[in-house]
Coordinates of C-alpha atoms in Angstrom, one line a residue:
Chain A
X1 CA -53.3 8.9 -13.7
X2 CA -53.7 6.0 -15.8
X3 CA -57.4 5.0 -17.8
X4 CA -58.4 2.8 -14.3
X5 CA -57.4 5.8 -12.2
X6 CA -59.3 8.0 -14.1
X7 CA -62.3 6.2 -13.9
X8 CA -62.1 5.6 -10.5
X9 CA -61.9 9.5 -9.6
X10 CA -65.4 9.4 -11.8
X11 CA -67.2 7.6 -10.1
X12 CA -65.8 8.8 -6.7
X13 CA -67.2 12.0 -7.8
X14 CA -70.4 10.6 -9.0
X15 CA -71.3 8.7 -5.7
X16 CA -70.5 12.2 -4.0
X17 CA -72.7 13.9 -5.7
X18 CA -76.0 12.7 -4.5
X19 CA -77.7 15.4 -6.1
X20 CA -77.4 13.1 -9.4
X21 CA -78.7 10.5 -7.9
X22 CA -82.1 8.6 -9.1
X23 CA -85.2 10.6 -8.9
X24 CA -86.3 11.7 -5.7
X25 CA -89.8 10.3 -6.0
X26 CA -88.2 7.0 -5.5
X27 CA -88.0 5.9 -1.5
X28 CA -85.6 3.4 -0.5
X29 CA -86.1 2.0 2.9
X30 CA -85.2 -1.4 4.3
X31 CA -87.0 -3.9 6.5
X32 CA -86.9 -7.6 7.5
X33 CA -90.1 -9.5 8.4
X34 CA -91.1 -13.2 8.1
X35 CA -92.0 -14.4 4.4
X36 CA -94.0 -17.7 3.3
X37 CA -92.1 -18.6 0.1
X38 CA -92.3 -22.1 1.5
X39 CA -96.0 -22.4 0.3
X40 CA -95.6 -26.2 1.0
X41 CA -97.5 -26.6 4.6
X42 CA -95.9 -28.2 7.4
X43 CA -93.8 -30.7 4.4
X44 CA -91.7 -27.7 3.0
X45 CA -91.1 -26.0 6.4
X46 CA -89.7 -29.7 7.4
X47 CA -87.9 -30.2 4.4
X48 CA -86.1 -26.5 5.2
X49 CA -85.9 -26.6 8.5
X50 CA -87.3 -23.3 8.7
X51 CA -89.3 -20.4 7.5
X52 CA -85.9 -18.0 6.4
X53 CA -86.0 -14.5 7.1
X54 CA -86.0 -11.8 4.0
X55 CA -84.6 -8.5 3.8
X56 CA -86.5 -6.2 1.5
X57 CA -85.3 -3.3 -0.6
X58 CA -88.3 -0.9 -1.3
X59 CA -88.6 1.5 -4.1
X60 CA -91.8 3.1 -4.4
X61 CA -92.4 5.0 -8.4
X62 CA -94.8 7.7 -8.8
X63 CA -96.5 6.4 -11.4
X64 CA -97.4 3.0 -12.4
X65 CA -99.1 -0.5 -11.7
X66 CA -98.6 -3.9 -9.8
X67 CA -96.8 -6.7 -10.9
X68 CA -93.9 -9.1 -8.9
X69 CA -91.3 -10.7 -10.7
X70 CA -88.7 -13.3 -9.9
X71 CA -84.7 -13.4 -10.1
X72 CA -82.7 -16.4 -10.2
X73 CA -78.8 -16.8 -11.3
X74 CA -75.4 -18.2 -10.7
X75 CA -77.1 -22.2 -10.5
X76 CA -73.6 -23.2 -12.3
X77 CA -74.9 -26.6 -12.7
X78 CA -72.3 -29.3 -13.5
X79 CA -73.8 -32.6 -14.7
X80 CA -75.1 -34.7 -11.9
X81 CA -72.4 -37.4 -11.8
X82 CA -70.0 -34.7 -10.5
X83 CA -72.2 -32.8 -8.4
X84 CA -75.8 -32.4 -7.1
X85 CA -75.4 -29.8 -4.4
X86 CA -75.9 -27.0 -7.0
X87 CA -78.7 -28.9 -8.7
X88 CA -80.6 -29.4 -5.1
X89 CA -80.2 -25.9 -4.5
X90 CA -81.2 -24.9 -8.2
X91 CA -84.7 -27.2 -7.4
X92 CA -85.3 -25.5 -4.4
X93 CA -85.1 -21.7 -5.5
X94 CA -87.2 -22.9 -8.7
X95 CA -90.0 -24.7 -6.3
X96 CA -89.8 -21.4 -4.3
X97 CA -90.4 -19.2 -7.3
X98 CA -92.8 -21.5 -8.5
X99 CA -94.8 -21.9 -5.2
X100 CA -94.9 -17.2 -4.9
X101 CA -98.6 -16.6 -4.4
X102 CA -99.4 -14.2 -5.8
X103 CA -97.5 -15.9 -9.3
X104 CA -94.9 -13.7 -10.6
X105 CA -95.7 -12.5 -13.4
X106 CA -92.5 -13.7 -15.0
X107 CA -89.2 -15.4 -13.8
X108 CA -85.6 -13.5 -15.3
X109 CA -83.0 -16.0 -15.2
X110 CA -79.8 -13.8 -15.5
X111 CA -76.8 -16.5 -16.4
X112 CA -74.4 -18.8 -15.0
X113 CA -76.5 -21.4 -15.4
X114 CA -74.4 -23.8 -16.2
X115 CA -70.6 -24.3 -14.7
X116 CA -68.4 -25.0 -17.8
X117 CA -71.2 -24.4 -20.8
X118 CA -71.3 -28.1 -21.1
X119 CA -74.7 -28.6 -23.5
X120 CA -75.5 -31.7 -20.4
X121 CA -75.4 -28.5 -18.1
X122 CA -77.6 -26.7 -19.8
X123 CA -79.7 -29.1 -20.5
X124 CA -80.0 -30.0 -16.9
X125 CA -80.9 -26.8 -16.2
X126 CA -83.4 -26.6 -19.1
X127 CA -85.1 -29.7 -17.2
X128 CA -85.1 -28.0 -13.4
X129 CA -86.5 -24.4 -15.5
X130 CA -89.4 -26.7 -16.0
X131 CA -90.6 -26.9 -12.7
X132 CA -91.3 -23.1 -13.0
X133 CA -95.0 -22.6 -15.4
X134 CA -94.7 -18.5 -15.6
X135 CA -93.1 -16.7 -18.3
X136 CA -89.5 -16.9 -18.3
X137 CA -87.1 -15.0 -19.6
X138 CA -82.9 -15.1 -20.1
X139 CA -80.3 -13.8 -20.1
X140 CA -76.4 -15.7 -20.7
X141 CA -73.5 -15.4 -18.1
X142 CA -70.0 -16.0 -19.3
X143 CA -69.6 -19.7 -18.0
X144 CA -72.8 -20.0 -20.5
X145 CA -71.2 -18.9 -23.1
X146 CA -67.2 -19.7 -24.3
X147 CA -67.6 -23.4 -25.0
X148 CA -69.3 -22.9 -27.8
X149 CA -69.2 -19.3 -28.3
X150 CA -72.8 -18.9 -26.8
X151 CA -74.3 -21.3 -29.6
X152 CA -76.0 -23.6 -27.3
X153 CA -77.3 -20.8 -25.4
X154 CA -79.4 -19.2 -27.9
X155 CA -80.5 -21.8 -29.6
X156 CA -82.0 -23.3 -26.0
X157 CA -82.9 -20.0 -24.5
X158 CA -82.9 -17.3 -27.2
X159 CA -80.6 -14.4 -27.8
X160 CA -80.4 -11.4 -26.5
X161 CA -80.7 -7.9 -26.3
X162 CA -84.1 -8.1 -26.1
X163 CA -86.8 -5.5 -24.4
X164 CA -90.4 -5.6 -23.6
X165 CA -93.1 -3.2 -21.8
X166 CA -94.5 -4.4 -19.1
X167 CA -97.3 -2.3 -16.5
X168 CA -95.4 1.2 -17.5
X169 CA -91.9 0.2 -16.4
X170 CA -90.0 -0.6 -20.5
X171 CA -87.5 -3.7 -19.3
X172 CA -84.4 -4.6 -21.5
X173 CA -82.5 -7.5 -21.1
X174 CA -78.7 -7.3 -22.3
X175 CA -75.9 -9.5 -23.1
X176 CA -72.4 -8.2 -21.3
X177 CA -70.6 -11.5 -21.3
X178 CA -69.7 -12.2 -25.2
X179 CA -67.1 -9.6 -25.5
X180 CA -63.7 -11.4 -24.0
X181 CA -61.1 -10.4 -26.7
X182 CA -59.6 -13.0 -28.3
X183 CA -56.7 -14.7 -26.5
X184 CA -57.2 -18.5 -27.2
X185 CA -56.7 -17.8 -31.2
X186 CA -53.1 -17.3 -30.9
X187 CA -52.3 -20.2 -28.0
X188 CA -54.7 -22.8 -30.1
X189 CA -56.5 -23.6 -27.4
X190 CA -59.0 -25.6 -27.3
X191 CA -62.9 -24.6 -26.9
X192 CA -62.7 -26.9 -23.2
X193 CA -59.4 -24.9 -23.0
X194 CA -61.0 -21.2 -23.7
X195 CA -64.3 -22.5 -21.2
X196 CA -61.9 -23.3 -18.2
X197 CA -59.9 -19.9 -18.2
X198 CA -63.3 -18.0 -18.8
X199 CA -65.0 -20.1 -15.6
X200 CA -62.2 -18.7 -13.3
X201 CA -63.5 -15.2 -11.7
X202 CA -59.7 -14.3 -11.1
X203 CA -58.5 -15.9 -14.5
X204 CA -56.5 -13.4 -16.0
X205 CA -56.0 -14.4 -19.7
X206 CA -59.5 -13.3 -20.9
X207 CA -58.9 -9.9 -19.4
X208 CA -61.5 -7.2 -19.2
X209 CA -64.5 -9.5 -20.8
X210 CA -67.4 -7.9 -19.6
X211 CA -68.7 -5.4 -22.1
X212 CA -72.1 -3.4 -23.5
X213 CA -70.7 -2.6 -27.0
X214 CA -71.4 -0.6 -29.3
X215 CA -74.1 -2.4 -31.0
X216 CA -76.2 -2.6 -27.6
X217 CA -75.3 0.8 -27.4
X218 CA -77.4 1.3 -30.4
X219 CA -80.2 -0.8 -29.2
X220 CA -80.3 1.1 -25.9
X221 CA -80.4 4.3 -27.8
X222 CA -83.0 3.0 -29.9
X223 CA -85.4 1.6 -27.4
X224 CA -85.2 4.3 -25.6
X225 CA -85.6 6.8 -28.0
X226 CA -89.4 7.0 -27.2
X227 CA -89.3 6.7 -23.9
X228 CA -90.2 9.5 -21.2
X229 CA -87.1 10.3 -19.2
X230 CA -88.7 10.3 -15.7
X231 CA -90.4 6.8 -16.1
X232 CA -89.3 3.6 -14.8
X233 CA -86.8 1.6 -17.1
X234 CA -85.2 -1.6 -15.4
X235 CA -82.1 -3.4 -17.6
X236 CA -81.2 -6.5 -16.9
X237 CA -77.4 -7.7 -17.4
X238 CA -74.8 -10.3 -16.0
X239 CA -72.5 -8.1 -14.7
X240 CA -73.1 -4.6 -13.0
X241 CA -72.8 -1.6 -15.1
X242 CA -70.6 0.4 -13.2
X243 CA -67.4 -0.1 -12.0
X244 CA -67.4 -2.1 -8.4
X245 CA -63.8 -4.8 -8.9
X246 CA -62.6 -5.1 -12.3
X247 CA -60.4 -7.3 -11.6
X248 CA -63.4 -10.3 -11.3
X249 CA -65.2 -8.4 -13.9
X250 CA -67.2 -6.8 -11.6
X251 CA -68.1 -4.1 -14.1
X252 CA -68.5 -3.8 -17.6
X253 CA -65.6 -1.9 -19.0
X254 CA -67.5 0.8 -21.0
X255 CA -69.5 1.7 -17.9
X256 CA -68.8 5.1 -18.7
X257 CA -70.5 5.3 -21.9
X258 CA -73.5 3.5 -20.4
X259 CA -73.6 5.9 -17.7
X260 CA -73.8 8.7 -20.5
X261 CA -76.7 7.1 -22.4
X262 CA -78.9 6.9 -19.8
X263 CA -77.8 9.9 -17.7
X264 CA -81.3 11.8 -19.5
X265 CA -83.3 9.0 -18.1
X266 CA -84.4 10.0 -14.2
X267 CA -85.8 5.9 -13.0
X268 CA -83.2 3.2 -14.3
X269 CA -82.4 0.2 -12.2
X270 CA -80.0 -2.0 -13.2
X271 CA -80.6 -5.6 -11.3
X272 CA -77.8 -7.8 -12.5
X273 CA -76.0 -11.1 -11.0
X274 CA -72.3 -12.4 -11.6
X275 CA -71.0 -11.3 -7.9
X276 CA -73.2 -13.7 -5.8
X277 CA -73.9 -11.3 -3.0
X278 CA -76.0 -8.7 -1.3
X279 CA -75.1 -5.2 -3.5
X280 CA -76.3 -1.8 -3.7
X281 CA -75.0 1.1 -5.2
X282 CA -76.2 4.6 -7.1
X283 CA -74.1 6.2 -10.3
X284 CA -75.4 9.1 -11.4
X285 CA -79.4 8.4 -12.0
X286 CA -79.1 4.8 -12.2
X287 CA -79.2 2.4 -9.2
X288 CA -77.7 -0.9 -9.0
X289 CA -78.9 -4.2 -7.2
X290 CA -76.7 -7.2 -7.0
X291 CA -78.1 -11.0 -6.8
X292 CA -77.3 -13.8 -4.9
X293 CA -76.1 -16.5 -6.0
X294 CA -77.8 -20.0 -5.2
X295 CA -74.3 -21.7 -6.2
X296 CA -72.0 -20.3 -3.3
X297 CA -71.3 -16.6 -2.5
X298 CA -68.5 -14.9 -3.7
X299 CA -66.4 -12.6 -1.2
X300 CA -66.7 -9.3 -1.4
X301 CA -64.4 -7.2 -3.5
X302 CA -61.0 -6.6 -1.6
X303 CA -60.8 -2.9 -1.9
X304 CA -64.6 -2.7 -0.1
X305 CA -67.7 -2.3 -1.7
X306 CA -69.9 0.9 -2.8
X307 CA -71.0 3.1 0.0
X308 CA -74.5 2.5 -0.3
X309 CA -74.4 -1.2 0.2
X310 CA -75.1 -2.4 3.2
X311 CA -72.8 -6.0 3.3
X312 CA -74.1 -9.3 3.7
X313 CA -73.7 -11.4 7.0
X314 CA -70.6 -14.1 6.7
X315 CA -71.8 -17.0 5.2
X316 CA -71.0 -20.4 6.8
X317 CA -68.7 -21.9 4.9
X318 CA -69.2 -25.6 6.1
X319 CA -73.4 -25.0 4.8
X320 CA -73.4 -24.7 1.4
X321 CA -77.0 -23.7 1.8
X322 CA -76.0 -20.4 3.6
X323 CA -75.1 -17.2 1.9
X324 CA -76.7 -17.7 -1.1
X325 CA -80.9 -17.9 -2.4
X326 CA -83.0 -16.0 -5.1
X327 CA -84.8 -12.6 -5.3
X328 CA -88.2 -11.5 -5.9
X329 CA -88.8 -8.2 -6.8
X330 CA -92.2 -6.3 -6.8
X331 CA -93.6 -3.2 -8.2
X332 CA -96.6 -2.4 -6.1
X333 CA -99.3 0.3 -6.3
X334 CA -99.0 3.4 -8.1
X335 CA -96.1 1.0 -9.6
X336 CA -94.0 0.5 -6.1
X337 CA -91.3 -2.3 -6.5
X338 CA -89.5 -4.3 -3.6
X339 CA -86.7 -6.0 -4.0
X340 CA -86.2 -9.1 -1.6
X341 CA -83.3 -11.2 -1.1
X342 CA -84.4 -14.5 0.0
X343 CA -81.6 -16.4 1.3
X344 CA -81.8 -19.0 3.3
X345 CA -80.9 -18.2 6.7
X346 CA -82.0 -16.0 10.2
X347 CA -80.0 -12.8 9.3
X348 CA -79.0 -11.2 5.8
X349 CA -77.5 -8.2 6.7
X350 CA -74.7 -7.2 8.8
X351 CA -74.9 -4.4 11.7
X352 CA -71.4 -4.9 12.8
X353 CA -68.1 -5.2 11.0
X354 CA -67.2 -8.5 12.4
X355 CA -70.2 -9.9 11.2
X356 CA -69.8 -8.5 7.7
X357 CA -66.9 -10.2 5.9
X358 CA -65.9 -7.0 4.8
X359 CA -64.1 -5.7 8.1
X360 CA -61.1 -8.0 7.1
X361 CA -60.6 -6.5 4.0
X362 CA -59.0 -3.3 5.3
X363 CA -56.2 -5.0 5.8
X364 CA -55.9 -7.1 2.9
X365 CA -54.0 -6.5 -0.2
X366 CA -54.3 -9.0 -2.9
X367 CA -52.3 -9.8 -5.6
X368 CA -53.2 -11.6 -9.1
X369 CA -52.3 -14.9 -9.6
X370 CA -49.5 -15.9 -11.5
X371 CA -50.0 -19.4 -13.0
X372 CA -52.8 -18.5 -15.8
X373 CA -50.5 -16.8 -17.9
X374 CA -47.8 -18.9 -18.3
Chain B
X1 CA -54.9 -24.0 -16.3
X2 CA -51.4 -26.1 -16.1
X3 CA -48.7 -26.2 -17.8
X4 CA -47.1 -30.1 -18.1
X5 CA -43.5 -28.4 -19.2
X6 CA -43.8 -27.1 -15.7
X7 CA -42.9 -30.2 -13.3
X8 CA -40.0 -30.6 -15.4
X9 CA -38.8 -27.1 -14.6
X10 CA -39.4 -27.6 -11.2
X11 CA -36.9 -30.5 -10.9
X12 CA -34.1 -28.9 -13.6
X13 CA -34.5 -25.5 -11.1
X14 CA -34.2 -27.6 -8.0
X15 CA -31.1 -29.0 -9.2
X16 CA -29.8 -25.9 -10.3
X17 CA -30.2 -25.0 -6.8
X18 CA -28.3 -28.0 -5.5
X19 CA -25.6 -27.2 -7.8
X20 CA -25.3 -23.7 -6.6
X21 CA -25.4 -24.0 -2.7
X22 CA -22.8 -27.2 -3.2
X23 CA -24.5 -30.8 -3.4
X24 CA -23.8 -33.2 0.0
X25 CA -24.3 -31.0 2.6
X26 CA -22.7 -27.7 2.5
X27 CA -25.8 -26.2 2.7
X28 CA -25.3 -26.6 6.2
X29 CA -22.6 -23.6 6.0
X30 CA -24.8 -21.2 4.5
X31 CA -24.3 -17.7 5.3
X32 CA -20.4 -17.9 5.0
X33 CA -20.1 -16.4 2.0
X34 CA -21.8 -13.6 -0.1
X35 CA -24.6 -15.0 -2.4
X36 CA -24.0 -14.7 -6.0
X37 CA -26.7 -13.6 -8.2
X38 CA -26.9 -16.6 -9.6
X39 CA -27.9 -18.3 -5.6
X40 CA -30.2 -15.2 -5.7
X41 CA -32.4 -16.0 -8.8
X42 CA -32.3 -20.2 -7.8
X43 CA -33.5 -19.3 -4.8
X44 CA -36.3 -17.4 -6.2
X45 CA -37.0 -19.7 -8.9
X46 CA -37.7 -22.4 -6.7
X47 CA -40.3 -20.2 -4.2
X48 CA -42.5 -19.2 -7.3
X49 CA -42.4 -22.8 -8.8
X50 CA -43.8 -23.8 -5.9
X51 CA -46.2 -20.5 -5.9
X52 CA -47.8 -21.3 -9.5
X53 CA -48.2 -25.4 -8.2
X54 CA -50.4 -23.7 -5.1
X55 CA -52.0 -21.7 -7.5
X56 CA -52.9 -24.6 -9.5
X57 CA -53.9 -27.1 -6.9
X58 CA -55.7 -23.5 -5.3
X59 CA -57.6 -23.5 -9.0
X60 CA -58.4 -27.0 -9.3
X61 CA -56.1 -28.1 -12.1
X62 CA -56.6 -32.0 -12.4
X63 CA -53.3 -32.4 -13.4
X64 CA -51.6 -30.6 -10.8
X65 CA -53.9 -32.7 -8.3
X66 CA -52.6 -35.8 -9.8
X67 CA -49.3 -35.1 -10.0
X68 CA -49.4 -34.5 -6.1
X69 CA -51.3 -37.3 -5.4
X70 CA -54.5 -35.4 -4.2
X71 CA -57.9 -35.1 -3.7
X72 CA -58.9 -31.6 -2.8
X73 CA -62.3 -31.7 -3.5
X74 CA -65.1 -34.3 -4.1
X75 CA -68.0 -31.3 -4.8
X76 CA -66.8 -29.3 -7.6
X77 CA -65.7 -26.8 -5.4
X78 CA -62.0 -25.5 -5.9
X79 CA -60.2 -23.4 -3.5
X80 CA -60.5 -20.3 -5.7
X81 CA -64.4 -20.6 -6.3
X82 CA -64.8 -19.1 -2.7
X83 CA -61.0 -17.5 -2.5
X84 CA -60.0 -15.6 -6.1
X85 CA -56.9 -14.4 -5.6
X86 CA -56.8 -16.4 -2.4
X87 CA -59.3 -13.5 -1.0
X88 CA -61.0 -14.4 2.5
X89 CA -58.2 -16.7 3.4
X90 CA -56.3 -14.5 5.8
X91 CA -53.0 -16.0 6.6
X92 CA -52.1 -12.6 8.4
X93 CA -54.4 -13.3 10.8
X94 CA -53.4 -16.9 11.8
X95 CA -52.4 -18.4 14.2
X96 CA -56.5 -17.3 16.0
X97 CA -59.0 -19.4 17.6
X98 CA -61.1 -20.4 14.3
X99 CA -65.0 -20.3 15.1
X100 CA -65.5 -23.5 12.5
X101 CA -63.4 -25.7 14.8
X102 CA -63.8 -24.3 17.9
X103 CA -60.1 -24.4 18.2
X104 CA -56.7 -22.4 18.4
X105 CA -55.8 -23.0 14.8
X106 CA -52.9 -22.6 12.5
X107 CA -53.3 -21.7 8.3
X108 CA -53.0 -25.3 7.6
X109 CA -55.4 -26.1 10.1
X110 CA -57.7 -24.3 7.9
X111 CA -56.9 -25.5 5.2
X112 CA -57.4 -28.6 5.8
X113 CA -61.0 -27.9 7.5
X114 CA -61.8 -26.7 4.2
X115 CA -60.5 -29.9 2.0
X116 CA -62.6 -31.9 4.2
X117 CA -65.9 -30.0 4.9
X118 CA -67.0 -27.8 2.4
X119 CA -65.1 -29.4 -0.8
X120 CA -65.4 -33.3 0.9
X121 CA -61.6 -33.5 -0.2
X122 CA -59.1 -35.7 1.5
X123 CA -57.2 -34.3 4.2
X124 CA -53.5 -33.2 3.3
X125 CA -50.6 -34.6 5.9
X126 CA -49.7 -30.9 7.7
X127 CA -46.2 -31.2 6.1
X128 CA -46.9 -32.9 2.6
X129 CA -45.5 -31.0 -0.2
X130 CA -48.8 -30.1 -1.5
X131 CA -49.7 -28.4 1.8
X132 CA -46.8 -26.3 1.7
X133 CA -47.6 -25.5 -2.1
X134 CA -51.0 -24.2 -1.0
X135 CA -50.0 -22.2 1.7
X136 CA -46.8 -20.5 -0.1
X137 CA -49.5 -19.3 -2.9
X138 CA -52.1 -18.1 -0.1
X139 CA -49.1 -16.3 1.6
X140 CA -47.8 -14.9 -1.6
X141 CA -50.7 -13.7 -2.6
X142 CA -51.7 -11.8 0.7
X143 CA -47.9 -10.7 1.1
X144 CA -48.1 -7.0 1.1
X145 CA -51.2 -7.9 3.9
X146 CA -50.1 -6.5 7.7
X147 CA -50.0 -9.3 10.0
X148 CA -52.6 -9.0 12.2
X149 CA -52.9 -12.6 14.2
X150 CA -56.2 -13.3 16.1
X151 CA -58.2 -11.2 14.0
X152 CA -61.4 -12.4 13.9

């Protein structure tokens, strides 16, 4: 077996063994029920046509206290000249998080926000942020980030790793977008040149992109150092940090190593973006959540998706409001957290195949495109 | 992104091709005679030029778009922003009724529900030569895929 191979027997073992799994004071249970994130009146619900539906993701900790956060992602804003339907979009997840009552105690924003890292883009979204008056916090996605090697980023919205305690739960917010190895030196491409390749998911120039490192390695280590292992840590990244479709970069390619550092601590959740869509999964003690999108949704992977996961519904292609949203997340008391997606439609999740998107994808076999690379 | 050397390729291999198979008609009598390996490799040359211009009108390359004359999108939105590696398209399953337009639909059918609605593109003629670009890449793509038609 080749290195891919090999880690793909890994984590097939992993996910079988559920007696790694997260600690078993954490409950996950599901459930669906009307929310009021429209806190307009009878002007928002008019607006929106409707109060959406939410599916909620409960974990309960032993130990700790109350707080609600927010999640946005994945706005990939181009400049309004060529397109508003991702700034209207953008505006209405921000009034949303704005308008949660209780306030969250702080909004993580966790990259993409603009399309082609276009300084217009983020400065767009730097205006529509503004709407939202909590504490904020960022981290960069890789259409952020390879225009100008992430310069405009972190001088607008700071640099990261970063990490923070907050109501017992120590939250660390990491970079996994910066490491695409070099392939524009050699061609002399341009920085628009190096953007456009690295703003295609199934580009296949900049290769296996999505990275820890070794440095955030060290800062992991480090932060955690002093850290009970049984208490609640949540890191935030980009892209998942396991292995779900490398191919899209729907991983980061030293997940193993991640897996390893934290395998001593018993309550990590990773909550990360990049794959617009409903995701769950469980590697060793570490869970996973994915996050929608509020640009468009991406498809699910073609080889299928972690066990765990329960799929999103088929979005509508011809409403470019559908499939996609925010997510608020909760730690209640005694520290309890929930985790709702709050897309904008009747049903999130899918009870039969048909209805899923992924029942197709038994009997689709892909191949990488061909054009990028010559 | 594209390649401008490209179109010229395109044209010296498609009259490579004529060459081969006998300009002014005699393509007509094909199949009389054993293909050389050089009528082998035209032949293929000119199915995966046409592969990489799908995959670059698919991707959204401007200057594919103009060189075909088209408008595929009005939003943003390329193919491949909803489709990587043509994902989610299908064509196995096609010809089915297609919920979007209520309709027993074709591939190019589809395709051309998607230029219009979701991207606010301009429709493609069903046999323009960018039409057939798009779906060779979306069937070259999904080629080791079982053909399953009606699937929903």
């Amino acid at each position: 077996m080749n290195a891919l191979e090999l880690d793909r027997a890994a984590r097939q073992r992993a996910q079988q063994d559920l007696a790694q799994g997260p600690d078993r004071g954490t409950v996950w249970t599901r459930r669906t029920f009307l929310h009021e994130s429209l806190r307009q009146g009878a002007a928002g619900a008019a607006a929106f046509g409707f109060l959406p539906l939410i599916n909620t993701l409960d974990i309960a900790y032993a130990q700790g206290q109350s707080f609600r956060f927010a999640w946005v992602s994945d706005t990939h804003l181009y400049p309004r000249n060529v397109n508003t339907r991702f700034v209207d979009k953008a505006v209405r997840a921000f009034k949303e998080v704005q308008a949660m009552n209780p306030p969250a105690d702080f909004l993580i924003f966790g990259g993409d926000l603009a399309q082609l890292g276009d300084p217009v883009e983020l400065q767009l979204g730097a205006e529509l942020l503004g709407e939202i008056k909590i504490r904020k916090l960022f981290i960069p996605g890789e259409h952020d980030w390879y225009l100008d090697m992430g310069a405009t980023w972190n001088r607008m919205f700071g640099a990261s790793p970063w990490t923070f305690d907050h109501k017992g739960v120590r939250i660390i917010g990491l970079d996994t977008i910066s490491h695409a190895p070099d392939f524009w030196t050699s061609r002399k491409y341009s920085a628009h040149e190096r953007m456009g390749h690295m703003s295609v998911l199934d580009g296949t120039l900049g290769g296996a992109w999505s990275a820890v490192g070794d440095k955030q390695m060290q800062f992991i280590s480090s932060t955690l150092s002093n850290w009970p292992k049984g208490a609640p840590v949540i890191i935030f990244t980009h892209t998942p940090l396991y292995e779900y479709y490398p191919a899209w970069n729907f991983w980061v390619r030293d997940w193993k190593v991640v897996q390893e550092l934290l395998a001593p601590y018993s309550n990590v959740t990773n909550v990360h973006g990049h794959v617009h869509q409903v995701l769950y999964n469980e590697i060793g003690k570490m869970r996973s959540i994915g996050m929608l999108a509020t640009s468009w949704p991406w498809p699910y992977a073609p080889e299928g998706v972690p066990t765990l996961t329960k799929p999103m519904i088929r979005a509508d292609p011809g409403d470019h409001f559908d499939g996609v949203g925010w997510a608020s997340l909760q730690s209640g008391v005694g520290g309890r957290v929930d985790n709702e997606y709050r897309m904008w439609r009747k049903t999130v999740f899918a009870d039969a195949a048909a209805d899923s998107g992924t029942d197709d994808n038994r009997n689709q076999v892909l191949s990488p495109r061909l054009s990028d690379r010559l | 992104m594209n390649n401008p050397k490209r179109h010229v390729s395109l044209v010296a291999v498609s009259v490579a091709v004529l060459l081969l198979v006998g300009y002014g008609g005699s393509g007509l009598h094909a199949h009389k005679e054993p293909h050389t390996a050089e009528q082998l490799k035209a032949f293929e040359d000119v199915f995966l030029e046409q592969v990489r211009l799908g995959d670059d009108l698919f991707h959204g390359d401007p200057a594919a778009e103009k060189r075909m004359n088209t408008k595929l999108s009005r939003t943003g939105m390329a193919c491949a922003m909803c489709h990587p590696f043509a994902s989610d398209t299908h064509p196995h399953e096609f010809p089915k009724f297609q919920e979007q337009m209520s309709s027993f639909a074709t591939l190019r059918d589809m395709i051309n529900w998607c230029i219009e609605k979701p991207n606010e593109g301009e429709r493609l003629k069903d046999d323009s030569e960018a039409m057939k670009a798009l779906e060779v890449y979306i069937y070259w793509s999904n080629r080791h895929s079982k053909l399953d038609p009606g699937r929903h």
